[in-house]
Short mmCIF file of C-alpha atoms in Angstrom, two decimals:
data_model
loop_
_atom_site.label_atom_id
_atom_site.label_comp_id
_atom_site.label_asym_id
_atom_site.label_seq_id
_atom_site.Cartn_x
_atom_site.Cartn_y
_atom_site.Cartn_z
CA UNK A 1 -32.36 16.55 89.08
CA UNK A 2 -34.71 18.99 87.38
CA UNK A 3 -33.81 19.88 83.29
CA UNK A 4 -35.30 23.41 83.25
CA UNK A 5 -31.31 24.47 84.97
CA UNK A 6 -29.29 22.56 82.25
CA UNK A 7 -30.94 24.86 79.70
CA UNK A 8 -27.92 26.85 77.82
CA UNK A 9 -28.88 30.44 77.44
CA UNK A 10 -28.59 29.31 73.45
CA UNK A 11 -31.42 27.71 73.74
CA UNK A 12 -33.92 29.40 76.13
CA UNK A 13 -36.92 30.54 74.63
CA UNK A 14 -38.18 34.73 76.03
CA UNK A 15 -41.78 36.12 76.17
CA UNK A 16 -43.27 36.31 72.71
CA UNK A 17 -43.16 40.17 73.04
CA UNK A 18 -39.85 40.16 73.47
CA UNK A 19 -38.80 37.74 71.10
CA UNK A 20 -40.33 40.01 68.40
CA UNK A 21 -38.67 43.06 69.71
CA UNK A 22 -35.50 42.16 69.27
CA UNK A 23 -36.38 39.67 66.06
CA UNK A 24 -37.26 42.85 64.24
CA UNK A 25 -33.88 44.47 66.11
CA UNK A 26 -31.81 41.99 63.84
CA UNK A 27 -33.73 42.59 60.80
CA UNK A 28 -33.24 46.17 60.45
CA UNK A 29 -29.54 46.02 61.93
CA UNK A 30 -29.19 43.78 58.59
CA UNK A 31 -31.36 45.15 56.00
CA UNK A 32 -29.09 47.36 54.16
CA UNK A 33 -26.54 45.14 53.89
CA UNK A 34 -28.95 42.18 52.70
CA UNK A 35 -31.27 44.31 49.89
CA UNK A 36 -27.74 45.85 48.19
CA UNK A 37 -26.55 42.70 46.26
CA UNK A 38 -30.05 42.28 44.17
CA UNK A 39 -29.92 45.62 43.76
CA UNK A 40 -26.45 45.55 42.37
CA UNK A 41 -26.82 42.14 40.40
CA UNK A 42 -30.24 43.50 38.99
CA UNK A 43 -29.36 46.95 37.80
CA UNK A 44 -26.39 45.50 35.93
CA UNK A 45 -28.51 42.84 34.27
CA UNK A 46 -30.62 46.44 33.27
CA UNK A 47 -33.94 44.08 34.17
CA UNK A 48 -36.97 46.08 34.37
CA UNK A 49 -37.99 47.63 38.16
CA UNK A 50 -40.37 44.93 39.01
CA UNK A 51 -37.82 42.26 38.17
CA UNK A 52 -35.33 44.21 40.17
CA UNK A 53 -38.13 44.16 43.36
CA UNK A 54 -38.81 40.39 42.72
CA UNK A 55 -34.90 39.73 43.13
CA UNK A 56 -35.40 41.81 46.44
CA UNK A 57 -38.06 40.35 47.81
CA UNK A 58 -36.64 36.78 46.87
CA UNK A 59 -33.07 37.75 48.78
CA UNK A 60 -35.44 38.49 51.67
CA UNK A 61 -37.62 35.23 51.38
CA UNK A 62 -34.04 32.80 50.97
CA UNK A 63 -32.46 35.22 54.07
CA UNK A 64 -35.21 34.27 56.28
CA UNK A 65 -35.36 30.39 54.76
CA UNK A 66 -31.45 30.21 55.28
CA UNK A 67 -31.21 31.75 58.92
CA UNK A 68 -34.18 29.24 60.10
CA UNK A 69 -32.13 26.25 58.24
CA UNK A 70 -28.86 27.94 60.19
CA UNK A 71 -30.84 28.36 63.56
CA UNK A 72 -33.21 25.55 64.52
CA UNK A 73 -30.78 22.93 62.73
CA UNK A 74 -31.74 19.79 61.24
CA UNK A 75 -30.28 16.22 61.18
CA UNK A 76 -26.41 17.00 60.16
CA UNK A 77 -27.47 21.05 58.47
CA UNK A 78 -27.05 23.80 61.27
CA UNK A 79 -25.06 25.10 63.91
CA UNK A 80 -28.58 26.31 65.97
CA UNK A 81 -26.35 29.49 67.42
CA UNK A 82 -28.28 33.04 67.35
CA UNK A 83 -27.09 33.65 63.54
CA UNK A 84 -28.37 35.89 60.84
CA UNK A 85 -27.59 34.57 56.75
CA UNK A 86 -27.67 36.98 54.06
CA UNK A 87 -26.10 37.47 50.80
CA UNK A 88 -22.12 37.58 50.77
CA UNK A 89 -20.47 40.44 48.93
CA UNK A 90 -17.81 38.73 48.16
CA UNK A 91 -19.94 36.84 45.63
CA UNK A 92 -20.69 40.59 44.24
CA UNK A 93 -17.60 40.57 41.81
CA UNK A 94 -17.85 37.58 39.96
CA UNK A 95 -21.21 38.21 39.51
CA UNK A 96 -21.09 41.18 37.98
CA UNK A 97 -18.49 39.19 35.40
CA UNK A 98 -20.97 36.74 34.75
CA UNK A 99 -23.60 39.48 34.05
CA UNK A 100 -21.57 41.19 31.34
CA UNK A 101 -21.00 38.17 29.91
CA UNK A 102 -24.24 37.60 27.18
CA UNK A 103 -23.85 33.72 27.26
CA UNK A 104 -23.93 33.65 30.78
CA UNK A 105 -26.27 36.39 32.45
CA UNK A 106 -28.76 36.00 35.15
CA UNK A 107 -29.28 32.35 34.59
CA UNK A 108 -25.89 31.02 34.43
CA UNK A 109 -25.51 32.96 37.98
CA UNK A 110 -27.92 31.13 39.13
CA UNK A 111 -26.46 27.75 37.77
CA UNK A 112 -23.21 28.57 39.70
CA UNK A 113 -24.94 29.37 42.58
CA UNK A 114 -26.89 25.73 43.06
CA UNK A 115 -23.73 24.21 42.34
CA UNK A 116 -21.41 26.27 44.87
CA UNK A 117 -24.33 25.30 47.47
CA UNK A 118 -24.00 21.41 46.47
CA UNK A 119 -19.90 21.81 46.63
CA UNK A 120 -20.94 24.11 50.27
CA UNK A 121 -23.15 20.34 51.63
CA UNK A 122 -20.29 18.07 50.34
CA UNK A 123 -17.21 20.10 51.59
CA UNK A 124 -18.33 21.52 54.57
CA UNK A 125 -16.62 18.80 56.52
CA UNK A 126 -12.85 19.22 54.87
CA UNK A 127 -13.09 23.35 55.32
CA UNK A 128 -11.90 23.50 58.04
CA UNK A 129 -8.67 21.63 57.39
CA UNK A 130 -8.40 24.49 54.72
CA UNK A 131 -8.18 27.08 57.65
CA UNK A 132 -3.98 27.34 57.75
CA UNK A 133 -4.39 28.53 54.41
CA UNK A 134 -6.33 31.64 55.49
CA UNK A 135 -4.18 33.68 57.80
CA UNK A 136 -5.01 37.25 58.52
CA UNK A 137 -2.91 38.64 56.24
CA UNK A 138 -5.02 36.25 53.64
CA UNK A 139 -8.32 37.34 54.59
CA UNK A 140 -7.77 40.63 55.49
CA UNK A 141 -5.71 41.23 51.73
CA UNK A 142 -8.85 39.41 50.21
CA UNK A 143 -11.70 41.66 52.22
CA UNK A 144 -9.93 45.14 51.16
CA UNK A 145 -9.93 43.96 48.08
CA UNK A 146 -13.76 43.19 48.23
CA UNK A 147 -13.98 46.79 49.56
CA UNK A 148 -12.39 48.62 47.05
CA UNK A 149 -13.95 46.60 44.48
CA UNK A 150 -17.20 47.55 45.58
CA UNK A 151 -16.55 50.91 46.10
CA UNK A 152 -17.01 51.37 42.52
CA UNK A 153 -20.77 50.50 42.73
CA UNK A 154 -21.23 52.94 45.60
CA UNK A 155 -19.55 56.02 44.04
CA UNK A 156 -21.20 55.20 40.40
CA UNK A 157 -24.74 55.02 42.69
CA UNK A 158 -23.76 58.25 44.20
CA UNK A 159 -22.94 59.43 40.80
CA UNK A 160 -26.96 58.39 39.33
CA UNK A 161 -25.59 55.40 37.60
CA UNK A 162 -22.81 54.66 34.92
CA UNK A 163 -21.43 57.37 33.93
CA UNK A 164 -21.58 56.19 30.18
CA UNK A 165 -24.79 54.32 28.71
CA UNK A 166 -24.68 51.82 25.55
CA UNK A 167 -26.88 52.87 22.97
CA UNK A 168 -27.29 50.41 19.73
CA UNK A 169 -27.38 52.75 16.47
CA UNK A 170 -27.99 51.37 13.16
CA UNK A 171 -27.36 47.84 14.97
CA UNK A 172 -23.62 49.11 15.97
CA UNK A 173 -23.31 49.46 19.87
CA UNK A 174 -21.64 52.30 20.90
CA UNK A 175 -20.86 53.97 24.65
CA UNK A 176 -22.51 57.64 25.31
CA UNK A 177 -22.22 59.77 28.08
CA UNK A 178 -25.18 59.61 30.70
CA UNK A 179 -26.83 63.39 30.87
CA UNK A 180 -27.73 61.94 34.56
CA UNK A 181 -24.36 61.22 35.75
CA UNK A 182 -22.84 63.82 38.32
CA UNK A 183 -25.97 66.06 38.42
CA UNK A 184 -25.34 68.88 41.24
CA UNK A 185 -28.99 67.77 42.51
CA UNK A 186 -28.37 63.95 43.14
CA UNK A 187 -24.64 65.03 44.44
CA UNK A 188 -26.22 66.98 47.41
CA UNK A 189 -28.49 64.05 47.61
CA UNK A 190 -25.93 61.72 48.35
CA UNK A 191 -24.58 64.01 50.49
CA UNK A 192 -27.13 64.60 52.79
CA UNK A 193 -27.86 61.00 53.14
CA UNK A 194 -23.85 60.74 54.12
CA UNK A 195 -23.70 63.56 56.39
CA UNK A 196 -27.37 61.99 57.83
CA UNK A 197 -25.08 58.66 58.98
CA UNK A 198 -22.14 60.20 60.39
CA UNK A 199 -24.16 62.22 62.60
CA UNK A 200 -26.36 59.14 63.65
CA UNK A 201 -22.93 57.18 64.48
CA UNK A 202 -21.60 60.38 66.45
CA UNK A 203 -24.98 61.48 67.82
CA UNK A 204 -26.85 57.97 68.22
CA UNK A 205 -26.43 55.53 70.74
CA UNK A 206 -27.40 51.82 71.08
CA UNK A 207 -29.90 50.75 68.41
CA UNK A 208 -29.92 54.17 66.96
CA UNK A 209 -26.19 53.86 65.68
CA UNK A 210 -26.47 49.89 64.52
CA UNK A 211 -28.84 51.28 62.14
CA UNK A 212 -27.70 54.51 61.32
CA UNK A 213 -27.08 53.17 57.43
CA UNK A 214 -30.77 52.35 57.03
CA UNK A 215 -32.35 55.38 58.57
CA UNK A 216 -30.10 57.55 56.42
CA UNK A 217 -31.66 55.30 53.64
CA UNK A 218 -34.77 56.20 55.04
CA UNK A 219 -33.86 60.58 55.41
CA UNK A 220 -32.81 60.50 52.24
CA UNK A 221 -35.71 58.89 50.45
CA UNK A 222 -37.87 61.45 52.43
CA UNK A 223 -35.61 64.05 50.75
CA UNK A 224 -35.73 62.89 47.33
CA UNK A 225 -39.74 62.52 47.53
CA UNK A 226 -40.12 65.89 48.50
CA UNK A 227 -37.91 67.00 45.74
CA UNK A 228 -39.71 64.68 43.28
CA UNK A 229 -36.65 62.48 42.55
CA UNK A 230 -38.33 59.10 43.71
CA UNK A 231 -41.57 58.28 42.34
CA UNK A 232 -43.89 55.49 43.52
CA UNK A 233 -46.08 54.50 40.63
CA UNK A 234 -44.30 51.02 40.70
CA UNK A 235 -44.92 50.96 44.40
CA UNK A 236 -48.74 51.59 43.80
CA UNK A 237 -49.00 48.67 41.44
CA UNK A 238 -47.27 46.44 43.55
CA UNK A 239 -49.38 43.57 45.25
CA UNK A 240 -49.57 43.14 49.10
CA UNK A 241 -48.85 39.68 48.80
CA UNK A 242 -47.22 37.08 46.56
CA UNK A 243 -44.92 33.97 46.62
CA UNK A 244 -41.68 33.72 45.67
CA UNK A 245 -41.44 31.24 42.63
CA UNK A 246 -38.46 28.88 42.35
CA UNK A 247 -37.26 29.34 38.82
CA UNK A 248 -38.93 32.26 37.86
CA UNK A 249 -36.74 33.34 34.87
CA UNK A 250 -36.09 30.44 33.87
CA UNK A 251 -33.80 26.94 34.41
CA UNK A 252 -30.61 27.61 35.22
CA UNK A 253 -27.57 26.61 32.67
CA UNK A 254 -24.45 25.47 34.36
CA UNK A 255 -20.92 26.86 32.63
CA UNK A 256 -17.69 25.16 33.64
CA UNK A 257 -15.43 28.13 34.88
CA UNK A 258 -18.43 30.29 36.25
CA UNK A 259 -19.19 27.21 38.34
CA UNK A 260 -15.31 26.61 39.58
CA UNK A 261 -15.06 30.53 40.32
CA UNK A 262 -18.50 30.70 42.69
CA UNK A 263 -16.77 27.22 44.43
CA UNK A 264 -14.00 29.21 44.97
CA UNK A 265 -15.98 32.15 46.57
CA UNK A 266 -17.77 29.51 48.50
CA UNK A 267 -14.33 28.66 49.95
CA UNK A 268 -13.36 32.18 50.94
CA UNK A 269 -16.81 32.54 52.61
CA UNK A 270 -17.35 29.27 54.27
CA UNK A 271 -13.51 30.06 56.09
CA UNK A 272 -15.06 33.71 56.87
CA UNK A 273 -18.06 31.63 58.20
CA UNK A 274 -15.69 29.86 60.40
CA UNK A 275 -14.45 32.64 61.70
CA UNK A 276 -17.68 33.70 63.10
CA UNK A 277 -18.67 30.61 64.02
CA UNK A 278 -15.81 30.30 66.49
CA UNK A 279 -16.32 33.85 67.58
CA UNK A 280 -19.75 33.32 68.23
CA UNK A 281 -18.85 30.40 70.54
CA UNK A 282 -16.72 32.80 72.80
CA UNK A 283 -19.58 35.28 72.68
CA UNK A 284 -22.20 32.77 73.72
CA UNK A 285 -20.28 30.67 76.01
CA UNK A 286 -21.65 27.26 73.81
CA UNK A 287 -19.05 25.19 73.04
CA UNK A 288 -18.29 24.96 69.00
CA UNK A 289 -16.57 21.77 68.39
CA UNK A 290 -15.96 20.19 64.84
CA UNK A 291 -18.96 18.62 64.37
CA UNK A 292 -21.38 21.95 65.48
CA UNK A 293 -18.99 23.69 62.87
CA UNK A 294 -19.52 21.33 59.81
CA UNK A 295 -23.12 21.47 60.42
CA UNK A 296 -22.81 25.42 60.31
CA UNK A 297 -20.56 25.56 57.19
CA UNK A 298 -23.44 22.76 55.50
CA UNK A 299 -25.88 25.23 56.59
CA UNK A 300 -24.11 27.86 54.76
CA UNK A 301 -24.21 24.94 51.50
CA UNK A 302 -28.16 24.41 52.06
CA UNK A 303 -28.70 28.40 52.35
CA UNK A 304 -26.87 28.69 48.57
CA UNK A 305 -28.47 25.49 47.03
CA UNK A 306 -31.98 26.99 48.29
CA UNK A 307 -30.55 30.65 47.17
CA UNK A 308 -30.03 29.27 43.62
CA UNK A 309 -33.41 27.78 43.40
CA UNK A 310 -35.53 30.66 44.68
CA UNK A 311 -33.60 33.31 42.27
CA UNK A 312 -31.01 34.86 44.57
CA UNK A 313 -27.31 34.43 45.65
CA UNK A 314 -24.95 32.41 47.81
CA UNK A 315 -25.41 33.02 51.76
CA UNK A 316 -23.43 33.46 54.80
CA UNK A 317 -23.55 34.63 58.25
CA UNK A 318 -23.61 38.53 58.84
CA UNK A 319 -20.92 39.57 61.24
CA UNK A 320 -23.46 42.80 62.23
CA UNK A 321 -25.69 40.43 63.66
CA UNK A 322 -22.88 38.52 65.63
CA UNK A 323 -21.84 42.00 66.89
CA UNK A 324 -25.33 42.73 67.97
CA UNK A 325 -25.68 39.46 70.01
CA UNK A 326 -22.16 40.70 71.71
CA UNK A 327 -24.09 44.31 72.32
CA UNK A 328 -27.32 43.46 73.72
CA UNK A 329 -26.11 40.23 75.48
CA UNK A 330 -29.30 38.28 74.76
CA UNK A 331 -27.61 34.90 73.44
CA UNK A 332 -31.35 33.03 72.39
CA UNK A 333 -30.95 31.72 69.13
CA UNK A 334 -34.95 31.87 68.88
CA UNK A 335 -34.30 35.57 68.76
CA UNK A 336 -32.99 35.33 65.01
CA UNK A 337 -35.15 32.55 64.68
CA UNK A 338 -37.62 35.40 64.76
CA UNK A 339 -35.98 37.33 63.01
CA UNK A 340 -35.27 34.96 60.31
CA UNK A 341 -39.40 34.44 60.55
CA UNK A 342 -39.66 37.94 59.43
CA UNK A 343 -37.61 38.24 56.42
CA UNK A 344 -39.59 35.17 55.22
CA UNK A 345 -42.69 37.20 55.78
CA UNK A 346 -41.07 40.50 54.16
CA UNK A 347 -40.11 38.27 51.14
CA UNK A 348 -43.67 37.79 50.75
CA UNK A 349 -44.69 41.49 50.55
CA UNK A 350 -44.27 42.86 47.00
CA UNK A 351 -44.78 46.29 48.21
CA UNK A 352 -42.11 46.17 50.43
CA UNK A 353 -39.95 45.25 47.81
CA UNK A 354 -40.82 47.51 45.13
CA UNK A 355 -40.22 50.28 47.80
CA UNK A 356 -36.34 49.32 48.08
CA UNK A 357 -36.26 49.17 44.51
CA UNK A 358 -37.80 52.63 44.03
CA UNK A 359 -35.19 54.77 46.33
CA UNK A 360 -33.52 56.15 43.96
CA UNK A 361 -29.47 55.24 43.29
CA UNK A 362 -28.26 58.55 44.37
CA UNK A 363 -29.66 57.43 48.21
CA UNK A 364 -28.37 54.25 47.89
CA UNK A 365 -24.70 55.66 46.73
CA UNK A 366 -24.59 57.89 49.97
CA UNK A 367 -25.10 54.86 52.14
CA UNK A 368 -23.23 52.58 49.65
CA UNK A 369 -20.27 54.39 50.16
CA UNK A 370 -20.22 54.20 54.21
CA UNK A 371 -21.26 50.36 53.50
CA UNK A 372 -18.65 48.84 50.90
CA UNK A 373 -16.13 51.26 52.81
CA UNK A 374 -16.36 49.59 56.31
CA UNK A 375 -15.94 46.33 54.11
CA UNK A 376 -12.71 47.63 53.04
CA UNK A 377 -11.67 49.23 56.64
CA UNK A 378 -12.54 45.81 58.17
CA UNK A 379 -9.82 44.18 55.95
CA UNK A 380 -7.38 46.98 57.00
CA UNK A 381 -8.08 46.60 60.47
CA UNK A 382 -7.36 42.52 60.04
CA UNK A 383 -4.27 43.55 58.60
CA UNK A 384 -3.06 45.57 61.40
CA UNK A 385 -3.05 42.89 63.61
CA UNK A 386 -0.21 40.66 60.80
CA UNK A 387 3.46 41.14 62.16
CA UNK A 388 5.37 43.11 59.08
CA UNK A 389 7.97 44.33 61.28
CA UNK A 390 9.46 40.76 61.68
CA UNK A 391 7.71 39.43 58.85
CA UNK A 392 8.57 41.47 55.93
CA UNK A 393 7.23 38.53 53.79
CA UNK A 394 3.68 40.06 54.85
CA UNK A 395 4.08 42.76 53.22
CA UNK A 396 4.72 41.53 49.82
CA UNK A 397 2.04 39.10 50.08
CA UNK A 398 -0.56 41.88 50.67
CA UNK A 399 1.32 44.32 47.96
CA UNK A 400 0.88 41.67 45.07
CA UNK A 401 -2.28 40.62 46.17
CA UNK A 402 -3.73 43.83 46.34
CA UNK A 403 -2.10 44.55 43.03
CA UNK A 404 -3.63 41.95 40.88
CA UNK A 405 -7.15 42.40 42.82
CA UNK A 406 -6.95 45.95 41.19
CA UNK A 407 -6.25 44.77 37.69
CA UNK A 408 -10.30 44.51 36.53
CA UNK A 409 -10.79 47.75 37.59
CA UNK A 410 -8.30 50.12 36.65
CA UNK A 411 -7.69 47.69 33.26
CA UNK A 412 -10.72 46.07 32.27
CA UNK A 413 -8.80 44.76 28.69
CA UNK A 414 -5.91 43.42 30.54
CA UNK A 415 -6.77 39.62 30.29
CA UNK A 416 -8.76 40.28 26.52
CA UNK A 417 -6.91 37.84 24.74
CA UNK A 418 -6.84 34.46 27.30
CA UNK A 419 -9.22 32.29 26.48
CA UNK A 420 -13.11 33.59 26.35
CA UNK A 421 -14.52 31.00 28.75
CA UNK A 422 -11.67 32.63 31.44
CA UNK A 423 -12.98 35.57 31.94
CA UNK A 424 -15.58 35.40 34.99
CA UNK A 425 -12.44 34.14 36.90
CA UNK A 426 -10.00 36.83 35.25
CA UNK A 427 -12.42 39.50 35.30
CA UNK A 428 -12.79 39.52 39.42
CA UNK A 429 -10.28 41.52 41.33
CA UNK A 430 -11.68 39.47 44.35
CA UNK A 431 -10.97 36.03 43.01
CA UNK A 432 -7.47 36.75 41.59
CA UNK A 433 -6.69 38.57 44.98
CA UNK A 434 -7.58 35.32 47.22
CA UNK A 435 -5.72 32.96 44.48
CA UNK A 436 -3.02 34.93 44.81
CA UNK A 437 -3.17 35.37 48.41
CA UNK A 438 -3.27 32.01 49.19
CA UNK A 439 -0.39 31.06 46.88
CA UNK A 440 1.86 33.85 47.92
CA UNK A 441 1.21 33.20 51.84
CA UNK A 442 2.10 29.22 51.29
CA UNK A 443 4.81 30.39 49.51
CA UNK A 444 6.33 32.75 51.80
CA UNK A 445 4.93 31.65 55.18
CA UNK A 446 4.20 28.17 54.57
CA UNK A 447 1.03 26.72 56.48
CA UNK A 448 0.55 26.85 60.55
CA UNK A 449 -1.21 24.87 62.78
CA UNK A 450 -4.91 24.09 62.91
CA UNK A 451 -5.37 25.60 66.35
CA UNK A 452 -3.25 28.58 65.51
CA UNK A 453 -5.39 29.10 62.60
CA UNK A 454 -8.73 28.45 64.12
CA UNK A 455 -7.59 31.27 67.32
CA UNK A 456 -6.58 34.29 64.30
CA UNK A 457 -10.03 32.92 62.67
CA UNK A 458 -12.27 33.88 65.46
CA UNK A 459 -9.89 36.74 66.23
CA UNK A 460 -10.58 38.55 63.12
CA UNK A 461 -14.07 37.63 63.06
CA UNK A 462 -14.63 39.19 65.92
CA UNK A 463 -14.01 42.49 64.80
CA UNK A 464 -15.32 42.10 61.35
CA UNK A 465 -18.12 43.66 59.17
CA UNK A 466 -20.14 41.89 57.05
CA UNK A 467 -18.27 41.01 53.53
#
């Protein structure tokens, strides 16, 4: 009996042309998505543009480094499906907490990140006994929330920033207005990079539409060039090549709440992970049993720990991607294996980088909004499939939730006088949304059954967007 017939489609290799074609296919279908959160993190740390492009081209560098750890697998670490890692969003929130906060900042992030990645290796095989407490109308509260949340970075990018700016004067901080903020210029801007997507997702088919967010990126960067909005100076100076340091600003210092909050995002996202993973299984027709999903969920650990160490941000697997392989029907995982063989490469081009980071925010807010919105319609379209016409319980689970995920953002003073070292976990809508989530659900609903969970899991991953 010959092998070469027992090989799973999972596991066949294609023509080297090929496998580049549609490597690169992944990349871009991912790219917006994966060069936002530095870009976010970064401009609310204020670091200077080439610290911003470093971040970038560091996200890119771990992407590619997680997706090969996710893909080829190693002894226990990997689930070797045709899967994609990039920076969660949901990490987005408490991040920006941490940022604001001066005795934190950018390396405190990163000192909750290795330690959410080292909580990621060691509970990756208990996670998914966590899965009953994660019901749709849990995880699809907790991704509108991220949505909304985030919505606030995409309307402010739209915007040309914050609309106030803090200026020290006579060594008093004080808030001013930003003269930038709202200009009719960077409004059409936005605009036409908007009205650039829709009609690529109307208009476009196949590839075209899957990345219709990136080439209205792209339109609109043309746009504000011409109008001599985006400048490339920085780009000029840029090197062609250059590694990506571990460490590079510095060792990370480990705080005891910001360190319990990004463990508790590493929950939500490992049980989104899950989700996929089990999806991905019915896409692929490779059979995802306990063990193939702990060594997916350690992956997930490994991707964060490495994140942490080369200056970037927990990882996850991009739903986009998992869509894509449904699309195009080409189930290889040496496909993203490519692809993850890219992003390593584009992590090592400086230029590249400073390019992303030179598009100005008014581009990026046009997109942004079409981006951090689908988050939020995702979570609304998990919800419609939770029973609140014989479960009115539902609905007050997702009314609270919801309620006290909006707190940071329409009250930013609300929690002021709880105690200081609180506040990265008070301070995220997303984090108090999935506490309470989780504790209203129990409360109400109590917990189902581990195969019940693990069939609404790959249900709603199915038909989610990257969060």
């Amino acid at each position: 009996m010959t092998t070469t017939t027992e090989i799973h489609p999972v596991d066949q290799t294609l023509p080297a042309p090929r496998l580049l074609a549609l490597g690169l296919q992944h990349v871009l279908v991912m790219y917006a998505g994966a060069v936002a959160v530095p870009l976010i993190i970064g401009r609310a740390l204020k670091l200077p543009p080439e610290d911003v492009a470093f971040l970038i081209s560091a996200d890119l560098f771990a992407c590619g480094l997680a997706t090969l750890v996710q893909c080829i697998g190693f002894p226990g670490v990997g689930i070797r499906l045709p899967v994609m890692m990039g920076v969660t969003f949901a990490s987005v929130g408490p991040m920006l907490s941490m940022a604001a906060a001066p005795d934190i900042g950018l390396l405190g992030i990163y000192g909750s990140v290795i330690a959410a990645g080292i909580f990621g290796i060691i509970a990756a095989p208990f996670i998914s006994r966590l899965l009953p407490l994660f019901p749709p109308v849990v995880t699809g509260t907790i991704i509108l929330v991220i949505g909304i949340s985030l919505m606030r970075v995409g309307i402010n990018w739209a915007g040309g920033g914050l609309p106030t700016l803090t200026k020290v004067i006579d060594g008093v901080p004080g808030a001013f207005p930003n003269p930038n903020y709202g200009q009719l210029q960077g409004l059409g801007i936005a605009l036409f990079v908007l009205l650039v997507i829709l009609a690529l997702i109307k208009w476009g088919t196949g590839f075209v539409a899957n990345v219709a967010v990136l080439l209205g990126i792209v339109a609109g960067a043309a746009l504000a060039s011409v109008l001599g909005v985006m400048h490339f100076d920085k780009v000029t100076a840029a090197q062609w090549g250059a590694l990506v340091i571990p460490f590079r600003f510095g060792m990370p210092t480990f705080h005891l709440v910001p360190v319990i909050t990004m463990c508790i995002v590493m929950i939500v996202v490992m049980i989104e992970s899950l989700g996929m993973f089990l999806a991905l299984g019915e896409i692929t027709g490779k059979k995802v049993d306990r063990d193939a999903l702990t060594r997916g969920l350690r992956a997930d650990g490994v991707g964060t720990f490495l994140g942490g160490i080369f200056n970037t941000f927990p990882y996850t697997s991009f739903s986009q991607n998992v869509g894509l392989v449904s699309v195009t029907g080409v189930r290889s995982r040496w496909v993203t294996i490519t692809g993850g063989a890219i992003m390593l490469l584009l992590g090592l081009l400086p230029k590249m980088a400073a390019l992303v980071e030179a598009v100005p925010l008014v581009v990026l807010g046009g997109a942004g909004l079409v981006m951090f919105g689908m988050v939020a319609a995702t979570g609304a379209r998990i919800l419609a499939t939770v029973d609140f016409k014989n479960n009115q319980f539902n609905l007050f689970v997702v009314a609270i939730s919801v309620g006290f995920g909006m707190i940071p953002l329409v009250a930013p003073n609300f929690f002021k006088n709880l105690p200081h070292g609180l506040h990265p976990l008070m301070e995220s809508g997303i984090l108090l949304c999935a506490l309470v989530a989780v504790v209203l659900n129990a409360f109400f609903n109590g917990l189902g059954g581990k195969a019940a969970a693990e069939a609404d899991a790959a249900a709603a991953a199915s038909s989610a967007q990257h969060v």
